[in-house]
Short mmCIF file of C-alpha atoms in Angstrom, two decimals:
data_model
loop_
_atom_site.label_atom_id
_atom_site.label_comp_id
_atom_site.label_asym_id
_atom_site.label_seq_id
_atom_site.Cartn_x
_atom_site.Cartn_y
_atom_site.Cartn_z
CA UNK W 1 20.36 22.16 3.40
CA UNK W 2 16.97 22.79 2.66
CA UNK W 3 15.03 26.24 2.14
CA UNK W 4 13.81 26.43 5.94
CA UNK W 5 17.72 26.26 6.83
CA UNK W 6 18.46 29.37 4.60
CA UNK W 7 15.63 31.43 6.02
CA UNK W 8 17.06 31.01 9.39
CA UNK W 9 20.32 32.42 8.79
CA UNK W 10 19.72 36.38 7.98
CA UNK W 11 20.02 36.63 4.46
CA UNK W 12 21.52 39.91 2.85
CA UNK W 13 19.40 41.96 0.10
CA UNK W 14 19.54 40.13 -2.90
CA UNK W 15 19.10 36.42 -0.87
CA UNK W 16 15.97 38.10 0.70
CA UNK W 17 14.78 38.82 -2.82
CA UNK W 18 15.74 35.49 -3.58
CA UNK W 19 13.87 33.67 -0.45
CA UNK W 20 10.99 35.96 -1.02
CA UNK W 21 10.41 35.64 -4.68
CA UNK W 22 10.79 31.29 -4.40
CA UNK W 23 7.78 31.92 -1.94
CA UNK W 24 5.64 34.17 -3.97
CA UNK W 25 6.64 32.11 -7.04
CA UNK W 26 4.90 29.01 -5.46
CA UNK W 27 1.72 30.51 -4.41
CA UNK W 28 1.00 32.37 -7.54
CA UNK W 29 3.13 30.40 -10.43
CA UNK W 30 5.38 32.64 -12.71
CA UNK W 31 2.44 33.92 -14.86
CA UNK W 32 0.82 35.31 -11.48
CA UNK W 33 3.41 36.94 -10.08
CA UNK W 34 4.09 40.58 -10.75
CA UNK W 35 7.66 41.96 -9.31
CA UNK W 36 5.74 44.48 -7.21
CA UNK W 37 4.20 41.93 -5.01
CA UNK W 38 8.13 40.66 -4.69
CA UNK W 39 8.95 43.91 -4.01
CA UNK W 40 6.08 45.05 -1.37
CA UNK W 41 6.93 41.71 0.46
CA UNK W 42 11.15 41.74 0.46
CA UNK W 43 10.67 45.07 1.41
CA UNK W 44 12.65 46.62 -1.32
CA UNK W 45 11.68 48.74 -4.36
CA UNK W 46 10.89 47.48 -7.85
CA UNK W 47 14.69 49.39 -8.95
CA UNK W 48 16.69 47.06 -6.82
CA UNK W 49 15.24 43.77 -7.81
CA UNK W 50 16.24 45.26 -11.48
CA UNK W 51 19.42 45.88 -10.40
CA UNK W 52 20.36 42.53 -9.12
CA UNK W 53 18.80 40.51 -11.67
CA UNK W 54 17.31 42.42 -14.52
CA UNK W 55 13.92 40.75 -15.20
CA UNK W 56 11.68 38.33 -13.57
CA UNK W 57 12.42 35.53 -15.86
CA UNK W 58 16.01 35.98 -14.33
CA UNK W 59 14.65 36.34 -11.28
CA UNK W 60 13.12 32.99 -11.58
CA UNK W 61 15.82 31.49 -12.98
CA UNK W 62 17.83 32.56 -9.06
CA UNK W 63 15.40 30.89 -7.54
CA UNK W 64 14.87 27.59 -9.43
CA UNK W 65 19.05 27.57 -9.71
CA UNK W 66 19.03 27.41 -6.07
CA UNK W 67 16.19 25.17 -5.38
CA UNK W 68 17.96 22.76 -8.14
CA UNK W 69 21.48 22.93 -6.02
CA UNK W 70 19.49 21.88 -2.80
CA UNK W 71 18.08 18.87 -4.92
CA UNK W 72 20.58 17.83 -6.35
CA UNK W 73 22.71 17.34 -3.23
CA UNK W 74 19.75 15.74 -1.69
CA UNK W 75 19.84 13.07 -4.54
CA UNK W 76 23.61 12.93 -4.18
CA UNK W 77 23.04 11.57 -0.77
CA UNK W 78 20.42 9.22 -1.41
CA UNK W 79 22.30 6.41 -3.74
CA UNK W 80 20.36 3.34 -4.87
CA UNK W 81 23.31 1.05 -5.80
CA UNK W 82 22.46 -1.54 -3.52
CA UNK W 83 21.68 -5.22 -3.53
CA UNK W 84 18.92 -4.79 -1.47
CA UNK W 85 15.82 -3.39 -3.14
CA UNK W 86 13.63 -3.25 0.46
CA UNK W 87 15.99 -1.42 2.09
CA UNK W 88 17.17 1.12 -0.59
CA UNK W 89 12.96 2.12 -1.33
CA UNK W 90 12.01 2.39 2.38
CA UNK W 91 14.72 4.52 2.75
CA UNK W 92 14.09 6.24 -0.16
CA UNK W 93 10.69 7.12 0.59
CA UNK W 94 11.37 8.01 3.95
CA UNK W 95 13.63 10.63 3.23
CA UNK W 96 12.53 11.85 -0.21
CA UNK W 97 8.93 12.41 1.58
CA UNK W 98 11.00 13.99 4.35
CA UNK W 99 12.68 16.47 1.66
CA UNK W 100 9.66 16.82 -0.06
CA UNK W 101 8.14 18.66 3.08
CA UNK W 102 11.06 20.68 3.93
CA UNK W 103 10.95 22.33 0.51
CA UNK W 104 7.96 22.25 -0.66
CA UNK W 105 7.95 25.66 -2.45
CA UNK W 106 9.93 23.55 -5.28
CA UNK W 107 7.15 20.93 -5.61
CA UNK W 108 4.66 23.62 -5.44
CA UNK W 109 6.06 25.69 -8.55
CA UNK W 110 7.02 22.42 -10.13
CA UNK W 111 2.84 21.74 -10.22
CA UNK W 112 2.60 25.47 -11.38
CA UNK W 113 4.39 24.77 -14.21
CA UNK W 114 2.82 21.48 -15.35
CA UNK W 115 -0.12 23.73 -15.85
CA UNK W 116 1.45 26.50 -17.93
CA UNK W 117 2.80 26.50 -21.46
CA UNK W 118 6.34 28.87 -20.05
CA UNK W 119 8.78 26.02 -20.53
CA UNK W 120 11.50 27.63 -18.45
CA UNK W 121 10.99 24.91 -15.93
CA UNK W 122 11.37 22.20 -18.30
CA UNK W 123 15.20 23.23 -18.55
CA UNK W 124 16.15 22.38 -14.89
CA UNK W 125 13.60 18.84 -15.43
CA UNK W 126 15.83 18.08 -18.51
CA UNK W 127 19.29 19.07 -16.91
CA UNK W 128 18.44 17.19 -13.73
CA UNK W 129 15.46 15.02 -13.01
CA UNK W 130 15.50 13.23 -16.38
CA UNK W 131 18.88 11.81 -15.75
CA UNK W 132 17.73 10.64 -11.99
CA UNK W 133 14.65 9.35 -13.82
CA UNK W 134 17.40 7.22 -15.76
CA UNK W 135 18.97 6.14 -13.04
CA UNK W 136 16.15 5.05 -10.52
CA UNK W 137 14.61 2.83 -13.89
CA UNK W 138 17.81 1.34 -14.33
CA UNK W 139 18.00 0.03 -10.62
CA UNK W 140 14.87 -1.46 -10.54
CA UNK W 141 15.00 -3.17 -14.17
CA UNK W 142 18.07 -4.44 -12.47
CA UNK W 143 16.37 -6.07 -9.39
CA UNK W 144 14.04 -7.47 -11.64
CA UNK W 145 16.28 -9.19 -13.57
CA UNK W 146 18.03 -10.52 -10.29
CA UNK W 147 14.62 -11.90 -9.14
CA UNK W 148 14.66 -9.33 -6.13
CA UNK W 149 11.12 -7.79 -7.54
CA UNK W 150 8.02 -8.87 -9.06
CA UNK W 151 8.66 -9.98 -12.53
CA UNK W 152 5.84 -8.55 -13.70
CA UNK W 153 6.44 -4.80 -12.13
CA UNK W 154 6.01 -2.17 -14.82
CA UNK W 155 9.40 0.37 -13.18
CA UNK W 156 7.69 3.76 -14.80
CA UNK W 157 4.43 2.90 -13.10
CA UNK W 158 5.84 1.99 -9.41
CA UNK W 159 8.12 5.33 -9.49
CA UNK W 160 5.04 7.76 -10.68
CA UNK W 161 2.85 6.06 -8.24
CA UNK W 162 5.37 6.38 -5.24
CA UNK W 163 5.93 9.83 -6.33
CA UNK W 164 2.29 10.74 -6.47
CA UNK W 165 1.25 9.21 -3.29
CA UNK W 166 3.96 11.62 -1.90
CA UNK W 167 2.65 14.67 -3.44
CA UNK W 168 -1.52 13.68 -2.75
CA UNK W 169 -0.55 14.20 0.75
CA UNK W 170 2.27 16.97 0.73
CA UNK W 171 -0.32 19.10 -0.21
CA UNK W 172 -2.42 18.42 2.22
CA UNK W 173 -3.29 20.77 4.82
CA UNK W 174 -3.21 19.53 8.54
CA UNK W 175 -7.00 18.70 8.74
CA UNK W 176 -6.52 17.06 5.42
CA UNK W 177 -3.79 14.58 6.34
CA UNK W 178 -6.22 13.62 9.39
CA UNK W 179 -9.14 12.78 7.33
CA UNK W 180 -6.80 10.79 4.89
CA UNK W 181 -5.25 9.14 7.16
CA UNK W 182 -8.15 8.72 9.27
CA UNK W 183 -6.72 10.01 12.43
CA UNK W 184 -9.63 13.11 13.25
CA UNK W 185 -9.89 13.92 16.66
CA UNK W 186 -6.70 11.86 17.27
CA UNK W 187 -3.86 14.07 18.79
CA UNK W 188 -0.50 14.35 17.52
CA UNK W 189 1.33 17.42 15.48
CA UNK W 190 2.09 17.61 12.19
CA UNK W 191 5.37 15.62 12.21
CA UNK W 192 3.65 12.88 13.80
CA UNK W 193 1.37 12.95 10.63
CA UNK W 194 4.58 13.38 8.30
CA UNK W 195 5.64 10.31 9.67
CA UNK W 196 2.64 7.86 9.45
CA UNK W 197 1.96 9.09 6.15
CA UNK W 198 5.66 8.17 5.27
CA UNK W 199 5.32 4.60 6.54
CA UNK W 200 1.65 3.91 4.87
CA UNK W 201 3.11 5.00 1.62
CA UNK W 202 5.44 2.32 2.15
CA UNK W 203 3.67 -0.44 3.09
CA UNK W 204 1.76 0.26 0.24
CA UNK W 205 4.32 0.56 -2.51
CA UNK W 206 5.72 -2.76 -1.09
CA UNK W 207 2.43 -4.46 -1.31
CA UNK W 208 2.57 -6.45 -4.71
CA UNK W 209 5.76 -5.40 -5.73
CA UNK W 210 7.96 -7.70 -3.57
CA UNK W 211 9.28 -11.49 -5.52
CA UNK W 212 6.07 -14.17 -4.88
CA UNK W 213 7.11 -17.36 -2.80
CA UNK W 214 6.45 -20.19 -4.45
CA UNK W 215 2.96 -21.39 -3.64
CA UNK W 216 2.10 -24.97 -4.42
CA UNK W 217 -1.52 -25.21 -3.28
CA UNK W 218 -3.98 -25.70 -5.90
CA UNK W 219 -6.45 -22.57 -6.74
CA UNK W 220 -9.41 -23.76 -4.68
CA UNK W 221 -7.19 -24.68 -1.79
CA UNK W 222 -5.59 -20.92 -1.86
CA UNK W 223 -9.47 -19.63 -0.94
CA UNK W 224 -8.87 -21.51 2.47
CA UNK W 225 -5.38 -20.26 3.43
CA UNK W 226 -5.33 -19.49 7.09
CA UNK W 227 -3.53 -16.16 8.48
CA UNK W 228 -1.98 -17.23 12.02
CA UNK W 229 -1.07 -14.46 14.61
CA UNK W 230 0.39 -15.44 17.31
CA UNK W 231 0.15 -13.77 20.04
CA UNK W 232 2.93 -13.19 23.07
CA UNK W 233 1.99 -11.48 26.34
CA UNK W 234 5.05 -10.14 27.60
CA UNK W 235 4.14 -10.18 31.08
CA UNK W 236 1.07 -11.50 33.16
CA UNK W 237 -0.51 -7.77 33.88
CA UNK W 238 -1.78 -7.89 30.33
CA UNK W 239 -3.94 -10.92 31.01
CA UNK W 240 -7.58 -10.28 31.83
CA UNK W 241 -6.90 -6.02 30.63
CA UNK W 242 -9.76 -4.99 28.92
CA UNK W 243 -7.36 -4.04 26.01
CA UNK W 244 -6.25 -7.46 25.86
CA UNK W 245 -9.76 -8.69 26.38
CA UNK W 246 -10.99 -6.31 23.13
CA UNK W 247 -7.60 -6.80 21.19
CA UNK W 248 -7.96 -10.61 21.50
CA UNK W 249 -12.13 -10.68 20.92
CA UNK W 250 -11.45 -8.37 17.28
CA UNK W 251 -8.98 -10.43 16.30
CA UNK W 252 -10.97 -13.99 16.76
CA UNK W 253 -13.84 -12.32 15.15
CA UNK W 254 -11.66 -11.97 11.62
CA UNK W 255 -12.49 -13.75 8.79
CA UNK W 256 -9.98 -16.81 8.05
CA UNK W 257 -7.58 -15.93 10.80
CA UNK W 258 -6.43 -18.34 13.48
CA UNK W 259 -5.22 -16.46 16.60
CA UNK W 260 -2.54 -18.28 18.81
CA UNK W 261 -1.99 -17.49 22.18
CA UNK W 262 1.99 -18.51 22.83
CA UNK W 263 2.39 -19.50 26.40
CA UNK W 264 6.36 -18.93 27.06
CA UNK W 265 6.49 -20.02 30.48
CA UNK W 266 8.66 -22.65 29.21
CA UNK W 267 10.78 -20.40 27.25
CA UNK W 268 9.72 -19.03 23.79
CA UNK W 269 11.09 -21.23 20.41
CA UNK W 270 11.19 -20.02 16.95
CA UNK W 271 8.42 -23.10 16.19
CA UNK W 272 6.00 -20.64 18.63
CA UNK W 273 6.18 -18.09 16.08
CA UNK W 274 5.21 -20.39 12.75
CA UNK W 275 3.01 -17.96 11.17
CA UNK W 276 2.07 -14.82 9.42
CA UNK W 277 1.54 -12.25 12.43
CA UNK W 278 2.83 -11.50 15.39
CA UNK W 279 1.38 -9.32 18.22
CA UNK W 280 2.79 -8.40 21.58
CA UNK W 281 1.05 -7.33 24.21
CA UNK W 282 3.10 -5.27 27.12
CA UNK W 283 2.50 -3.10 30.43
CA UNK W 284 3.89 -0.49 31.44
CA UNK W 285 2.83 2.12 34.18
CA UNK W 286 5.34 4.73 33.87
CA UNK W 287 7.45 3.51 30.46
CA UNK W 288 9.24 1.07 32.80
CA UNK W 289 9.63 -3.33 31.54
CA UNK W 290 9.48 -5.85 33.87
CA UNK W 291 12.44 -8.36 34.00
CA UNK W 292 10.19 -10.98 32.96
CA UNK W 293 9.33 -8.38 29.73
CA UNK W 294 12.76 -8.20 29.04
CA UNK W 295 13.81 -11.82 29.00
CA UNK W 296 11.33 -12.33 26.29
CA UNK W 297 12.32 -9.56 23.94
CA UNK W 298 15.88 -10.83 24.77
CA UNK W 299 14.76 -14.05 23.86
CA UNK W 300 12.95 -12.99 20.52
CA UNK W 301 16.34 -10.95 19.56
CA UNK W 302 17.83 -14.45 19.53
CA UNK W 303 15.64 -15.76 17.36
CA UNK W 304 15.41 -13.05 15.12
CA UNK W 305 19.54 -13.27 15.12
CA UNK W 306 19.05 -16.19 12.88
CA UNK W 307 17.12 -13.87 10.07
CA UNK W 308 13.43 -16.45 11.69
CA UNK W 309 11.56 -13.53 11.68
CA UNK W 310 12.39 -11.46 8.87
CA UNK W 311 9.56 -10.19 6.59
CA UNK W 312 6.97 -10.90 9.54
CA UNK W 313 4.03 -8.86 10.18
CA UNK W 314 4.57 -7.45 13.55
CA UNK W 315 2.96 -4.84 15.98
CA UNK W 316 3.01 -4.00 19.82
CA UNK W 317 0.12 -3.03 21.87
CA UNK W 318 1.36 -1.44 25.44
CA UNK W 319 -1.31 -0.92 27.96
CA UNK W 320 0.00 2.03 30.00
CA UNK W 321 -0.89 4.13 32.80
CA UNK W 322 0.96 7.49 32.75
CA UNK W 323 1.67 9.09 29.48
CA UNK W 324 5.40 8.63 29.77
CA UNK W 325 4.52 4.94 29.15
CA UNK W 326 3.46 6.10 25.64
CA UNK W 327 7.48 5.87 24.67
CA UNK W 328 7.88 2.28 25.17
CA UNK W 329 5.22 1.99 22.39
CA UNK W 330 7.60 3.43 20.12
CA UNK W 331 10.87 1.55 21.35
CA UNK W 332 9.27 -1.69 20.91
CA UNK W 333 8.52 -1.05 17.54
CA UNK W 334 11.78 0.09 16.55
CA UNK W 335 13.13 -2.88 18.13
CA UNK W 336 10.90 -5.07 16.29
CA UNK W 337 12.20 -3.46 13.13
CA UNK W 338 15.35 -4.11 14.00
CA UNK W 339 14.85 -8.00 14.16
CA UNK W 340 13.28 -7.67 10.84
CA UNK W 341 9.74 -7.57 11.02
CA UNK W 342 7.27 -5.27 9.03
CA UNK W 343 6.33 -3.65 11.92
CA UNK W 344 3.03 -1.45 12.11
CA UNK W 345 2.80 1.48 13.63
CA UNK W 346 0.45 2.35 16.31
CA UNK W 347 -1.82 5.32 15.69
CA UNK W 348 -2.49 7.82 18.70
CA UNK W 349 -5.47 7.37 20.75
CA UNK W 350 -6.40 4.25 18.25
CA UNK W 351 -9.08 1.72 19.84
CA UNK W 352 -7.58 -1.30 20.87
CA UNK W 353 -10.42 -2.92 18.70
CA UNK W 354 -9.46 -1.04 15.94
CA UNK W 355 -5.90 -1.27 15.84
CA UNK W 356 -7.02 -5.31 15.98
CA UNK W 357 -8.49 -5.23 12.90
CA UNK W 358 -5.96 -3.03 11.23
CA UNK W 359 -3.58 -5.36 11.94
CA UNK W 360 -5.54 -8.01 10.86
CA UNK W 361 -5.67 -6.45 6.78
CA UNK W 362 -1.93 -5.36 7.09
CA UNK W 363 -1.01 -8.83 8.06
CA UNK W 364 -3.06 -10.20 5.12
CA UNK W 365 -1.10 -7.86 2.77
CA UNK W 366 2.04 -8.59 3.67
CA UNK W 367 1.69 -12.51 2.94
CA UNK W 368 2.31 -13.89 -0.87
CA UNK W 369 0.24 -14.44 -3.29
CA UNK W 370 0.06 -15.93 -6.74
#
């Protein structure tokens, strides 16, 4: 349940004291907040706040016992026990970023606090974050130790950085997000934002933190490592495009990348795809796939079934007509996912040009290094 769930249902007195005061108590902090302004906005009198809880240190202590129940619940749900480190953190920070925004009044009196000298806050941090501090260190000391992260990974710095990415852009107003993200003038709501913010604060965490592959090139051979994309038309309406035409031209104008243009008339091998990258290019007039489309993804789900594509830098580029062609963007990508692949996401009303050469660095990022 989060806060936005309670507010819905039609609280009685006190829990409209409650809901009121959490809100007041995270714009102003507990030092700022005077029991009249509770009062004037819950629509009550000063008497029957008293009543129900006294003072407004009790007060405060309703709110942050609720806010606390919600948490812990959430981090009930959320176990890390798990063998596999990738999974467990992009999950993680999907949802945690997720429950982050649907209750951010706790975040936002949590950063009150940090600035005051009160210490009632430091109570509930003791009673419950410290131990899920604990916990989280524990795991990934443990996947060190089993080789499934970088040796070298300092655990306290990797949690406090994933955490503060998070809260940098929680609060962050709409305009904000755009500019950080680098999305103005590029349409999409606020959940749309939520959502690409989510998956660049994972691609970052994961950058640097995942085991190196052994590497056996000397030092001044490792300056001269090629990236390879390859590069898989799904149909023949995406040749001679103009988004193919820019796509393609960005992406041969990179520094130390080959681009490979995979012809699968003859069927499409897992040898095709030797490489760091790989782009597809689709069409799509009204979010329908051609046959021929479909044989290929078929056909890459095949190869993918023998794990030949996992940790492979992957994107999608559809060329489409009507906007209801917009959602095969999305499916693609998900599918893509599915077989393995880091896939990147597409940003709306991104330049084909542009999304070239973003694809270009993420590819880059994603390959091991010594």
């Amino acid at each position: 349940m989060t806060t936005q769930d309670t507010i819905d249902i039609k609280p009685n007195t006190q829990e409209r004291i409650l809901l009121t005061a959490e809100h007041v108590f995270a714009q102003k902090g507990y030092a700022g907040t005077r029991v009249n302004d509770i009062a004037e906005q819950a629509e009550v009198n000063v008497a029957l706040i008293s009543y129900y809880f006294e003072s407004k240190e009790k007060l405060y202590h309703g709110v942050l016992d609720r806010l606390f129940h919600i948490w812990e619940q959430h981090v009930r749900d959320m176990s890390w026990n798990d063998d596999d480190p990738e999974k467990v953190l992009k999950e993680y920070i999907r949802k945690h970023y997720e429950f982050k925004w649907n209750n951010i009044n706790m975040f936002r009196i949590f950063h009150w606090e940090s600035l005051s000298e009160v210490g009632i806050y430091q109570q509930y941090i003791q009673q419950y974050w410290e131990k899920d501090v604990q916990e989280k260190l524990g795991f990934l000391k443990q996947w060190k130790r089993q080789g499934l992260l970088n040796k070298d990974l300092n655990e306290h710095v990797i949690l406090a950085l994933i955490w503060g990415m998070m809260d940098r852009l929680l609060f962050s107003k709409e305009e904000g997000l755009r500019l950080f993200l680098g999305m103005e003038g590029a349409r999409g709501d606020l959940k749309e934002l939520q959502r690409i913010s989510s998956s660049e604060i994972v691609e970052l965490a994961f950058h640097g933190i995942m085991p190196r592959k052994p590497d056996n090139l000397q030092s001044d051979q490792r300056q001269r490592v090629v990236t390879r994309i390859n590069v898989v038309r799904l149909d023949g309406s995406a040749v001679g495009h103009c988004d193919t035409d820019e796509i393609m031209a960005n992406l041969e104008l990179a520094d130390g990348v080959e681009v490979v243009h995979v012809e699968v008339d003859e069927g499409l091998t897992a040898a095709m795809l030797d490489g760091q990258g790989l782009l597809l290019i689709a069409h799509s007039q009204y979010g329908e796939m051609s046959m021929t489309s479909m044989n290929r993804m078929n056909r890459l789900e095949s190869i993918a079934a023998n794990g030949q594509l996992n940790g492979l830098a992957a994107a999608v580029w559809v060329i489409h007509g009507d906007r209801q062609a917009q959602s095969l963007q999305g499916i693609l990508e998900q599918q893509l996912g599915r077989m393995g692949c880091y896939t990147l996401q597409r940003l709306i009303e991104q330049e084909p040009g542009v999304f070239a050469r973003r694809f270009v660095q993420y590819t880059k990022r994603l390959q091991p290094c010594d």
